[in-house]
Amino acid sequence: MADSSQPVPPAPADVEATQATSGGQKIDPWNVSGEVGEDGKVKAIDYHKLTNEFGTSLIDDKLLERWEKVTGHKPHRFMRRQIVFSHRDLSLILDRYEKNEPFYLYTGRGPSSDSMHVGHTQVFDFVKWLQDVLDVPLIIMLTDDEKFLFSEKRTVEEVIGYSKTNAMDIIAIGFDPKKTFIFSDFEYVGGAFYRNIVRFSKRVTYNTAKAIFGFDGSSNIGKIHFASIQGATAFATSFPHIFGADEKRVAGIPCLIPCAIDQDPYFRLTRDAAYGLRYAKPSLIHMRFLDALQGPGSKMSASDANSAIFLSDTPKQIKTKINKYAFSGGQETLEEHRELGGNPDVDVAYQYLQFMMDDDEELARLNREYRSGELLTGEMKNVCIEHLQKYVTGFQERRAKVNEDVVNEFMATRPLEWAGNPNVPRADLVVPVKAEGGESKEGGEVGDGKLSKNAQKKLLKEQKLAQQKAEKEAAKAATHASS
Ligand code: TRP
């Protein structure tokens, strides 16, 4: 099986980068803040510096051109505007799409409260677009266990409750139920997934976890172990009901992880574990944060009502919040603004429009006219309010249609249906990954990449069996819980 007990081969460079703390800004899974300047003010987050510290690559024009050529779709506005600004091995995913070899999308959310805000939905909006464009399976992980372990006061029951309500919010983004599997850790850990979690944990020492995440002797051991759970979701063999139970074949299926940049440390570690386990390494695309209303340098926070626009806000609340709290890049007085112009780079209303307004030319016009002083802060805010109101109302309409049955459908352990690249027949035979420098223990046949009729039947049977098994286990768990 994939977990050899041999020592891990020397890790590639990924793991060496540690926490980004230099230069004053602090970005890790639990902290996001810009550098504090000499004037005591928080500066905007320097995303370029982050790519250097983390050792990721910037998404450049060449990569975007290739994206368009391979997928036939103009890059999403987030890609055009460097909101999705950095990646690891995105080109490997494009290689696979070109040949219609399987891969999947993986993203997640830590369900920490019932009140999701528009900062939370941005990655998911982008992921929905990716799913529409690429037509591949999407796996969404709800880390309720993480939110329990990393909080002093939350109870297990509480975070499980948030998983349900957050799943409803996520479904309202508009994902396709045929291609999307949402799971909560408390529900899904077990079986093939747990086997990968344990294989993963065996490959990570306390010292590495400490170096990457900054744990110390007083950190509870659940926190230290949690990386194995978030990481094991990046391995296709954790999902036999989707990819089949033949570990040898499935081990080579990679995923593409769209996430906010603060999650990168988890996946740096995952890429190294994958290497040791002879699993395909996950690719990543990183997104920057939606600023808090108070300005760049911090992100929206669910625990600070005035920092964020919530998905439950009314049009009136949105208007009041933007007018009252949105940090302005304009000048103090009308005269000064007309004379000196404003700064859209720090103007929160403009920043939100960068995320929400699809029209490049209109956005460029707002930018130009704000800088020249022609456009006033109030006018920029009005455009922003309009867009936000439409966004949140649209969300609320879709959310109203999501009921318990819909949630159960998305969270059921079942096969998914997808076609991938419409121009190329689907290739399902996955060549096992060979560890660089080491011999592949897996061996495995190298074929033409196509799945024979018989192999297709076999895969379907495997998926069905895995599904039945999961259903039985779930039923058993349910009787236990109620007895
Ligand atoms: N740890 C993330 C959070 O707290 C949730 C998460 C799990 C995630 N897996 C992911 C986010 C993959 C992005 C991509 O929100």
Short mmCIF file of C-alpha atoms and ligand atoms in Angstrom, two decimals:
data_model
loop_
_atom_site.label_atom_id
_atom_site.label_comp_id
_atom_site.label_asym_id
_atom_site.label_seq_id
_atom_site.Cartn_x
_atom_site.Cartn_y
_atom_site.Cartn_z
CA MET A 1 0.00 0.00 0.00
CA ALA A 2 0.99 3.58 -0.26
CA ASP A 3 2.46 3.88 3.21
CA SER A 4 5.90 2.41 3.06
CA SER A 5 7.65 2.27 6.40
CA GLN A 6 10.93 3.38 4.88
CA PRO A 7 12.41 6.68 5.95
CA VAL A 8 11.07 9.63 4.01
CA PRO A 9 13.35 10.73 1.17
CA PRO A 10 14.83 14.19 1.65
CA ALA A 11 12.00 16.64 1.20
CA PRO A 12 11.88 19.09 -1.69
CA ALA A 13 12.27 22.76 -0.95
CA ASP A 14 8.61 23.40 -0.06
CA VAL A 15 8.82 22.58 3.60
CA GLU A 16 11.67 24.86 4.45
CA ALA A 17 9.79 28.12 4.27
CA THR A 18 8.38 28.87 7.71
CA GLN A 19 6.00 31.43 9.09
CA ALA A 20 5.88 34.79 7.42
CA THR A 21 6.67 37.03 10.33
CA SER A 22 9.49 39.13 9.03
CA GLY A 23 8.84 42.72 8.09
CA GLY A 24 6.10 42.99 10.68
CA GLN A 25 3.22 41.55 8.72
CA LYS A 26 1.84 38.34 10.08
CA ILE A 27 -0.02 35.88 7.87
CA ASP A 28 -0.68 32.35 9.05
CA PRO A 29 -3.83 30.26 9.42
CA TRP A 30 -4.75 32.12 12.62
CA ASN A 31 -3.47 35.65 12.09
CA VAL A 32 -3.83 38.05 9.22
CA SER A 33 -2.45 41.54 9.71
CA GLY A 34 -0.31 43.98 7.80
CA GLU A 35 2.85 45.57 9.09
CA VAL A 36 2.43 48.30 11.69
CA GLY A 37 4.14 51.45 10.44
CA GLU A 38 6.06 53.97 12.53
CA ASP A 39 2.92 56.07 12.73
CA GLY A 40 1.16 53.15 14.45
CA LYS A 41 -1.09 52.54 11.47
CA VAL A 42 -1.50 49.13 9.93
CA LYS A 43 -0.19 48.99 6.37
CA ALA A 44 -1.75 47.08 3.52
CA ILE A 45 -0.68 43.45 3.28
CA ASP A 46 2.28 43.08 0.94
CA TYR A 47 1.26 40.09 -1.15
CA HIS A 48 4.36 40.05 -3.31
CA LYS A 49 6.57 39.78 -0.28
CA LEU A 50 4.41 36.89 0.88
CA THR A 51 5.01 34.90 -2.30
CA ASN A 52 8.73 35.29 -1.68
CA GLU A 53 8.51 34.21 1.91
CA PHE A 54 6.21 31.28 1.19
CA GLY A 55 8.12 30.28 -1.93
CA THR A 56 5.07 30.34 -4.23
CA SER A 57 4.91 31.70 -7.79
CA LEU A 58 3.07 34.76 -9.03
CA ILE A 59 0.37 34.16 -11.61
CA ASP A 60 1.74 36.02 -14.61
CA ASP A 61 0.38 36.96 -18.03
CA LYS A 62 1.97 33.95 -19.66
CA LEU A 63 0.15 31.58 -17.35
CA LEU A 64 -3.11 33.43 -17.91
CA GLU A 65 -2.65 33.18 -21.66
CA ARG A 66 -2.13 29.46 -21.34
CA TRP A 67 -5.21 29.22 -19.12
CA GLU A 68 -7.30 30.83 -21.84
CA LYS A 69 -5.82 28.69 -24.58
CA VAL A 70 -6.29 25.42 -22.71
CA THR A 71 -9.72 26.02 -21.16
CA GLY A 72 -11.18 28.26 -23.86
CA HIS A 73 -12.33 30.66 -21.12
CA LYS A 74 -11.16 34.17 -20.43
CA PRO A 75 -9.57 34.17 -16.95
CA HIS A 76 -11.92 35.10 -14.13
CA ARG A 77 -11.81 38.75 -13.01
CA PHE A 78 -9.99 37.64 -9.84
CA MET A 79 -7.22 36.23 -12.04
CA ARG A 80 -7.16 39.28 -14.32
CA ARG A 81 -6.81 41.58 -11.29
CA GLN A 82 -4.29 39.61 -9.24
CA ILE A 83 -6.87 38.91 -6.55
CA VAL A 84 -5.98 35.30 -7.25
CA PHE A 85 -2.33 36.21 -7.42
CA SER A 86 -0.15 33.23 -6.64
CA HIS A 87 0.05 29.49 -7.24
CA ARG A 88 1.93 26.25 -6.90
CA ASP A 89 2.02 24.01 -9.95
CA LEU A 90 -1.10 25.37 -11.63
CA SER A 91 0.44 24.44 -14.97
CA LEU A 92 0.40 20.74 -14.01
CA ILE A 93 -3.37 20.96 -13.64
CA LEU A 94 -3.63 22.61 -17.06
CA ASP A 95 -1.53 19.76 -18.47
CA ARG A 96 -4.03 17.30 -17.10
CA TYR A 97 -7.04 19.25 -18.31
CA GLU A 98 -5.50 19.34 -21.77
CA LYS A 99 -5.43 15.54 -21.83
CA ASN A 100 -8.65 15.26 -19.82
CA GLU A 101 -6.91 13.30 -17.09
CA PRO A 102 -8.78 13.34 -13.79
CA PHE A 103 -8.19 15.88 -11.04
CA TYR A 104 -10.48 17.53 -8.55
CA LEU A 105 -11.02 20.82 -6.79
CA TYR A 106 -10.63 20.94 -3.02
CA THR A 107 -11.49 23.82 -0.77
CA GLY A 108 -12.89 24.23 2.72
CA ARG A 109 -14.18 26.32 5.53
CA GLY A 110 -13.74 26.33 9.26
CA PRO A 111 -17.31 26.69 10.59
CA SER A 112 -16.71 29.08 13.46
CA SER A 113 -20.07 30.84 13.60
CA ASP A 114 -23.47 31.13 11.99
CA SER A 115 -22.75 34.51 10.52
CA MET A 116 -20.85 34.23 7.29
CA HIS A 117 -19.85 37.46 5.56
CA VAL A 118 -19.00 38.43 2.01
CA GLY A 119 -15.30 37.93 2.76
CA HIS A 120 -16.02 34.22 3.21
CA THR A 121 -17.94 33.79 -0.02
CA GLN A 122 -15.34 35.24 -2.40
CA VAL A 123 -13.21 32.07 -2.62
CA PHE A 124 -16.36 30.00 -3.03
CA ASP A 125 -17.64 32.23 -5.86
CA PHE A 126 -14.35 31.69 -7.60
CA VAL A 127 -14.48 27.94 -6.98
CA LYS A 128 -17.97 27.80 -8.46
CA TRP A 129 -16.64 29.47 -11.59
CA LEU A 130 -13.78 26.96 -11.72
CA GLN A 131 -16.24 24.09 -11.38
CA ASP A 132 -18.39 25.49 -14.21
CA VAL A 133 -15.40 26.03 -16.47
CA LEU A 134 -13.49 22.81 -15.74
CA ASP A 135 -16.40 20.42 -15.09
CA VAL A 136 -14.60 18.41 -12.40
CA PRO A 137 -15.50 17.05 -8.95
CA LEU A 138 -15.36 19.52 -6.09
CA ILE A 139 -14.77 18.51 -2.49
CA ILE A 140 -15.60 20.99 0.24
CA MET A 141 -14.31 20.25 3.72
CA LEU A 142 -15.94 21.68 6.83
CA THR A 143 -13.35 21.62 9.59
CA ASP A 144 -15.67 21.63 12.59
CA ASP A 145 -13.04 19.69 14.56
CA GLU A 146 -10.49 22.42 13.85
CA LYS A 147 -12.81 25.11 15.13
CA PHE A 148 -13.35 23.13 18.31
CA LEU A 149 -9.64 22.48 18.88
CA PHE A 150 -8.58 26.05 18.25
CA SER A 151 -11.15 27.71 20.48
CA GLU A 152 -11.29 27.95 24.25
CA LYS A 153 -15.03 27.99 24.50
CA ARG A 154 -16.78 26.36 21.54
CA THR A 155 -18.39 23.00 22.22
CA VAL A 156 -18.46 20.03 19.85
CA GLU A 157 -22.24 20.33 19.47
CA GLU A 158 -21.92 24.00 18.65
CA VAL A 159 -19.42 23.54 15.81
CA ILE A 160 -21.38 20.62 14.35
CA GLY A 161 -24.36 22.99 14.23
CA TYR A 162 -22.28 25.58 12.37
CA SER A 163 -21.27 22.91 9.85
CA LYS A 164 -24.93 22.48 8.89
CA THR A 165 -25.76 26.17 8.61
CA ASN A 166 -22.49 26.99 6.86
CA ALA A 167 -23.11 24.13 4.41
CA MET A 168 -26.43 25.81 3.58
CA ASP A 169 -24.67 29.10 2.93
CA ILE A 170 -22.05 27.40 0.79
CA ILE A 171 -24.64 25.52 -1.24
CA ALA A 172 -26.40 28.84 -1.89
CA ILE A 173 -23.32 29.93 -3.86
CA GLY A 174 -24.73 27.71 -6.60
CA PHE A 175 -22.63 24.54 -6.74
CA ASP A 176 -23.75 21.63 -8.89
CA PRO A 177 -24.94 18.78 -6.63
CA LYS A 178 -23.90 16.17 -9.20
CA LYS A 179 -20.28 17.26 -8.94
CA THR A 180 -19.96 18.46 -5.35
CA PHE A 181 -19.30 16.58 -2.13
CA ILE A 182 -19.45 18.56 1.10
CA PHE A 183 -18.38 16.85 4.30
CA SER A 184 -17.86 17.66 7.94
CA ASP A 185 -14.81 16.18 9.65
CA PHE A 186 -16.87 14.97 12.60
CA GLU A 187 -19.04 13.00 10.19
CA TYR A 188 -16.64 11.80 7.52
CA VAL A 189 -13.42 10.89 9.35
CA GLY A 190 -13.07 7.10 9.19
CA GLY A 191 -12.42 4.49 6.52
CA ALA A 192 -10.12 5.41 3.65
CA PHE A 193 -9.92 9.02 4.83
CA TYR A 194 -8.70 8.03 8.27
CA ARG A 195 -6.12 5.69 6.80
CA ASN A 196 -4.66 8.66 4.92
CA ILE A 197 -4.84 10.89 7.98
CA VAL A 198 -2.76 8.41 9.93
CA ARG A 199 -0.30 7.88 7.07
CA PHE A 200 0.07 11.63 6.89
CA SER A 201 0.60 12.08 10.62
CA LYS A 202 3.35 9.48 10.61
CA ARG A 203 5.31 11.60 8.16
CA VAL A 204 5.22 14.82 10.18
CA THR A 205 7.39 15.33 13.22
CA TYR A 206 6.57 17.65 16.07
CA ASN A 207 9.56 19.79 15.10
CA THR A 208 8.23 20.31 11.59
CA ALA A 209 4.75 21.19 12.84
CA LYS A 210 6.33 23.62 15.28
CA ALA A 211 8.45 25.24 12.59
CA ILE A 212 5.56 25.62 10.17
CA PHE A 213 2.73 26.56 12.52
CA GLY A 214 4.50 27.97 15.54
CA PHE A 215 3.13 25.52 18.10
CA ASP A 216 4.82 25.25 21.47
CA GLY A 217 4.80 22.97 24.47
CA SER A 218 1.51 24.39 25.70
CA SER A 219 -0.41 23.72 22.44
CA ASN A 220 -2.95 20.94 22.75
CA ILE A 221 -2.00 17.86 20.76
CA GLY A 222 -5.20 18.01 18.69
CA LYS A 223 -3.95 21.20 17.08
CA ILE A 224 -0.69 19.59 16.16
CA HIS A 225 -2.43 16.60 14.63
CA PHE A 226 -5.07 18.61 12.79
CA ALA A 227 -2.80 19.35 9.82
CA SER A 228 -3.03 15.65 8.90
CA ILE A 229 -6.80 15.96 8.53
CA GLN A 230 -6.76 19.10 6.40
CA GLY A 231 -3.90 17.60 4.40
CA ALA A 232 -5.38 14.12 3.81
CA THR A 233 -8.32 15.71 1.98
CA ALA A 234 -5.85 16.56 -0.79
CA PHE A 235 -5.45 12.84 -1.56
CA ALA A 236 -7.95 11.30 -3.96
CA THR A 237 -7.69 7.93 -2.19
CA SER A 238 -9.57 9.50 0.74
CA PHE A 239 -12.73 9.43 -1.42
CA PRO A 240 -13.35 5.92 -2.78
CA HIS A 241 -17.02 6.73 -3.45
CA ILE A 242 -15.86 9.33 -5.97
CA PHE A 243 -12.67 7.92 -7.46
CA GLY A 244 -12.95 4.19 -6.77
CA ALA A 245 -11.20 2.02 -4.20
CA ASP A 246 -8.18 1.00 -6.27
CA GLU A 247 -5.53 2.93 -4.34
CA LYS A 248 -2.84 2.18 -6.88
CA ARG A 249 -4.72 3.85 -9.64
CA VAL A 250 -6.26 6.65 -7.62
CA ALA A 251 -2.99 7.67 -5.90
CA GLY A 252 -1.97 9.63 -8.99
CA ILE A 253 -5.06 11.88 -9.10
CA PRO A 254 -4.07 15.35 -7.92
CA CYS A 255 -6.28 18.19 -6.75
CA LEU A 256 -6.24 21.91 -7.26
CA ILE A 257 -6.78 23.81 -4.03
CA PRO A 258 -8.13 27.34 -4.32
CA CYS A 259 -7.63 28.99 -0.93
CA ALA A 260 -6.78 32.21 0.80
CA ILE A 261 -3.02 32.58 1.11
CA ASP A 262 -3.06 32.01 4.89
CA GLN A 263 -3.82 28.30 4.30
CA ASP A 264 -0.63 27.73 2.33
CA PRO A 265 1.38 26.38 5.31
CA TYR A 266 -0.96 23.38 5.55
CA PHE A 267 -0.45 22.52 1.94
CA ARG A 268 3.29 23.08 1.92
CA LEU A 269 3.34 20.29 4.46
CA THR A 270 0.83 18.26 2.43
CA ARG A 271 2.96 18.47 -0.70
CA ASP A 272 5.86 17.01 1.23
CA ALA A 273 3.75 14.26 2.75
CA ALA A 274 2.40 13.44 -0.72
CA TYR A 275 5.94 13.06 -1.94
CA GLY A 276 6.74 10.57 0.79
CA LEU A 277 3.48 8.66 0.32
CA ARG A 278 3.85 8.52 -3.48
CA TYR A 279 0.61 10.40 -3.89
CA ALA A 280 0.09 13.13 -6.45
CA LYS A 281 1.09 16.50 -5.01
CA PRO A 282 -1.73 19.02 -4.75
CA SER A 283 -1.55 22.21 -6.81
CA LEU A 284 -2.70 25.50 -5.32
CA ILE A 285 -4.02 28.87 -6.29
CA HIS A 286 -3.95 31.58 -3.67
CA MET A 287 -6.33 34.42 -3.18
CA ARG A 288 -5.90 37.62 -1.29
CA PHE A 289 -8.35 38.79 1.36
CA LEU A 290 -11.28 41.10 1.12
CA ASP A 291 -10.31 44.07 3.30
CA ALA A 292 -12.18 44.87 6.48
CA LEU A 293 -14.37 47.97 6.18
CA GLN A 294 -11.70 49.76 8.21
CA GLY A 295 -9.19 49.40 5.39
CA PRO A 296 -6.39 47.29 3.95
CA GLY A 297 -4.14 45.54 6.45
CA SER A 298 -6.85 43.47 8.10
CA LYS A 299 -9.64 41.23 6.86
CA MET A 300 -13.34 41.08 7.59
CA SER A 301 -14.05 39.38 10.89
CA ALA A 302 -17.24 37.58 11.88
CA SER A 303 -16.72 38.63 15.49
CA ASP A 304 -16.64 42.33 14.67
CA ALA A 305 -20.01 43.34 13.22
CA ASN A 306 -18.73 46.68 11.95
CA SER A 307 -15.79 45.18 10.07
CA ALA A 308 -17.84 43.13 7.64
CA ILE A 309 -20.85 42.98 5.37
CA PHE A 310 -22.80 39.89 6.44
CA LEU A 311 -24.79 37.65 4.15
CA SER A 312 -27.80 38.38 6.35
CA ASP A 313 -27.48 42.18 6.12
CA THR A 314 -30.41 44.15 4.71
CA PRO A 315 -29.91 46.63 1.86
CA LYS A 316 -30.28 49.40 4.40
CA GLN A 317 -27.64 47.95 6.72
CA ILE A 318 -25.26 47.61 3.79
CA LYS A 319 -25.76 51.23 2.85
CA THR A 320 -25.23 52.45 6.40
CA LYS A 321 -22.12 50.32 6.93
CA ILE A 322 -20.44 51.45 3.72
CA ASN A 323 -21.27 55.10 4.26
CA LYS A 324 -20.31 55.08 7.92
CA TYR A 325 -17.35 52.69 8.13
CA ALA A 326 -15.79 52.04 4.71
CA PHE A 327 -12.30 53.54 4.80
CA SER A 328 -11.96 56.23 2.17
CA GLY A 329 -8.98 56.93 -0.05
CA GLY A 330 -10.38 60.38 -0.74
CA GLN A 331 -9.26 63.74 0.60
CA GLU A 332 -10.55 65.51 3.69
CA THR A 333 -12.45 68.26 1.89
CA LEU A 334 -14.20 68.52 -1.44
CA GLU A 335 -11.76 71.19 -2.63
CA GLU A 336 -8.75 69.09 -1.75
CA HIS A 337 -10.26 66.04 -3.40
CA ARG A 338 -10.94 67.91 -6.63
CA GLU A 339 -7.42 69.27 -6.57
CA LEU A 340 -5.36 66.27 -5.39
CA GLY A 341 -7.58 63.33 -6.31
CA GLY A 342 -8.19 60.16 -4.31
CA ASN A 343 -6.27 56.92 -3.88
CA PRO A 344 -8.27 53.87 -5.04
CA ASP A 345 -5.54 51.50 -3.79
CA VAL A 346 -6.62 52.04 -0.19
CA ASP A 347 -10.24 53.00 -0.83
CA VAL A 348 -12.38 50.20 0.56
CA ALA A 349 -15.38 50.88 -1.70
CA TYR A 350 -13.14 50.66 -4.76
CA GLN A 351 -11.43 47.54 -3.40
CA TYR A 352 -14.79 45.80 -3.02
CA LEU A 353 -15.71 46.80 -6.57
CA GLN A 354 -12.53 45.15 -7.80
CA PHE A 355 -13.94 41.91 -6.41
CA MET A 356 -17.51 42.38 -7.57
CA MET A 357 -17.63 44.41 -10.76
CA ASP A 358 -16.97 42.28 -13.81
CA ASP A 359 -16.66 45.10 -16.35
CA ASP A 360 -12.94 45.92 -16.70
CA GLU A 361 -13.50 49.16 -18.57
CA GLU A 362 -15.99 50.54 -16.09
CA LEU A 363 -13.66 49.68 -13.24
CA ALA A 364 -10.75 51.38 -15.02
CA ARG A 365 -12.92 54.46 -15.49
CA LEU A 366 -13.74 54.61 -11.75
CA ASN A 367 -10.06 54.25 -10.96
CA ARG A 368 -9.03 57.00 -13.38
CA GLU A 369 -11.71 59.46 -12.36
CA TYR A 370 -11.12 58.89 -8.65
CA ARG A 371 -7.41 59.58 -9.03
CA SER A 372 -8.08 62.74 -11.01
CA GLY A 373 -10.55 64.01 -8.42
CA GLU A 374 -13.46 63.93 -10.83
CA LEU A 375 -15.18 61.14 -8.89
CA LEU A 376 -15.95 61.72 -5.22
CA THR A 377 -15.82 59.26 -2.33
CA GLY A 378 -19.60 59.39 -1.93
CA GLU A 379 -20.05 58.52 -5.60
CA MET A 380 -17.65 55.60 -5.37
CA LYS A 381 -19.47 54.41 -2.27
CA ASN A 382 -22.81 54.56 -4.06
CA VAL A 383 -21.60 52.30 -6.87
CA CYS A 384 -20.20 49.92 -4.26
CA ILE A 385 -23.43 49.90 -2.23
CA GLU A 386 -25.43 49.05 -5.35
CA HIS A 387 -23.17 46.11 -6.19
CA LEU A 388 -23.09 44.80 -2.63
CA GLN A 389 -26.86 45.04 -2.26
CA LYS A 390 -27.38 43.10 -5.47
CA TYR A 391 -24.82 40.50 -4.44
CA VAL A 392 -26.27 39.94 -0.97
CA THR A 393 -29.92 39.95 -2.14
CA GLY A 394 -29.10 37.41 -4.85
CA PHE A 395 -27.42 35.25 -2.26
CA GLN A 396 -30.39 35.49 0.11
CA GLU A 397 -32.81 34.43 -2.62
CA ARG A 398 -30.79 31.30 -3.36
CA ARG A 399 -30.25 30.63 0.33
CA ALA A 400 -34.00 30.64 0.97
CA LYS A 401 -34.32 27.59 -1.28
CA VAL A 402 -31.75 25.49 0.56
CA ASN A 403 -33.40 23.13 3.03
CA GLU A 404 -32.30 20.13 5.05
CA ASP A 405 -32.92 17.74 2.13
CA VAL A 406 -30.63 19.71 -0.13
CA VAL A 407 -27.91 19.67 2.52
CA ASN A 408 -28.27 15.92 2.92
CA GLU A 409 -27.95 15.48 -0.82
CA PHE A 410 -24.67 17.43 -1.00
CA MET A 411 -23.29 15.70 2.09
CA ALA A 412 -24.23 12.15 1.09
CA THR A 413 -21.35 9.75 0.42
CA ARG A 414 -22.13 9.01 -3.23
CA PRO A 415 -20.55 8.87 -6.68
CA LEU A 416 -20.23 12.17 -8.56
CA GLU A 417 -20.69 12.78 -12.27
CA TRP A 418 -18.40 14.94 -14.37
CA ALA A 419 -17.00 15.10 -17.88
CA GLY A 420 -13.95 17.38 -17.72
CA ASN A 421 -12.59 18.78 -20.94
CA PRO A 422 -15.41 18.50 -23.51
CA ASN A 423 -13.00 18.29 -26.44
CA VAL A 424 -11.04 15.26 -25.30
CA PRO A 425 -12.28 11.77 -24.35
CA ARG A 426 -11.97 11.21 -20.63
CA ALA A 427 -8.79 9.45 -19.55
CA ASP A 428 -9.29 7.51 -16.37
CA LEU A 429 -6.29 5.31 -16.14
CA VAL A 430 -4.02 7.07 -13.77
CA VAL A 431 -0.35 6.35 -13.83
CA PRO A 432 0.97 5.89 -10.29
CA VAL A 433 3.32 8.64 -9.24
CA LYS A 434 6.93 7.71 -8.89
CA ALA A 435 8.84 9.28 -6.07
CA GLU A 436 11.67 11.29 -7.53
CA GLY A 437 14.98 9.59 -6.92
CA GLY A 438 13.36 6.56 -5.29
CA GLU A 439 11.92 3.51 -6.95
CA SER A 440 8.16 3.43 -7.15
CA LYS A 441 6.94 0.71 -4.85
CA GLU A 442 3.63 0.77 -6.59
CA GLY A 443 4.70 -0.41 -10.02
CA GLY A 444 1.45 -0.31 -11.92
CA GLU A 445 0.58 -0.40 -15.54
CA VAL A 446 1.25 2.52 -17.81
CA GLY A 447 -1.44 2.62 -20.47
CA ASP A 448 -2.71 4.95 -23.14
CA GLY A 449 -4.59 6.86 -20.52
CA LYS A 450 -8.02 5.59 -21.61
CA LEU A 451 -10.28 3.46 -19.51
CA SER A 452 -11.55 0.29 -21.15
CA LYS A 453 -15.26 -0.61 -20.96
CA ASN A 454 -14.48 -3.27 -18.40
CA ALA A 455 -12.36 -0.95 -16.31
CA GLN A 456 -15.18 1.61 -16.40
CA LYS A 457 -17.63 -1.00 -15.17
CA LYS A 458 -15.22 -2.00 -12.45
CA LEU A 459 -14.78 1.58 -11.33
CA LEU A 460 -18.54 2.09 -11.17
CA LYS A 461 -18.91 -1.07 -9.12
CA GLU A 462 -16.18 0.04 -6.74
CA GLN A 463 -17.84 3.42 -6.32
CA LYS A 464 -21.21 1.79 -5.62
CA LEU A 465 -19.71 -0.59 -3.07
CA ALA A 466 -17.91 2.24 -1.31
CA GLN A 467 -21.16 4.17 -1.24
CA GLN A 468 -23.11 1.26 0.24
CA LYS A 469 -20.46 0.71 2.84
CA ALA A 470 -20.48 4.38 3.80
CA GLU A 471 -24.27 4.37 4.01
CA LYS A 472 -24.23 1.34 6.26
CA GLU A 473 -21.63 2.95 8.51
CA ALA A 474 -23.63 6.17 8.64
CA ALA A 475 -26.80 4.27 9.52
CA LYS A 476 -24.94 2.42 12.24
CA ALA A 477 -23.55 5.67 13.62
CA ALA A 478 -27.03 7.20 13.58
CA THR A 479 -28.54 4.33 15.61
CA HIS A 480 -25.71 4.62 18.09
CA ALA A 481 -26.20 8.34 18.42
CA SER A 482 -29.91 8.02 19.06
CA SER A 483 -29.66 5.10 21.49
N1 TRP B 1 -8.71 25.67 7.74
C1 TRP B 1 -9.66 26.36 6.91
C2 TRP B 1 -10.38 27.43 7.73
O1 TRP B 1 -10.19 27.57 8.89
C3 TRP B 1 -10.67 25.43 6.29
C4 TRP B 1 -10.10 24.58 5.19
C5 TRP B 1 -9.90 23.22 5.23
C6 TRP B 1 -9.68 25.03 3.91
N2 TRP B 1 -9.40 22.80 4.05
C7 TRP B 1 -9.26 23.86 3.21
C8 TRP B 1 -9.68 26.27 3.27
C9 TRP B 1 -8.79 23.93 1.90
C10 TRP B 1 -9.20 26.34 1.97
C11 TRP B 1 -8.77 25.19 1.28
O2 TRP B 1 -11.15 28.18 7.18
#
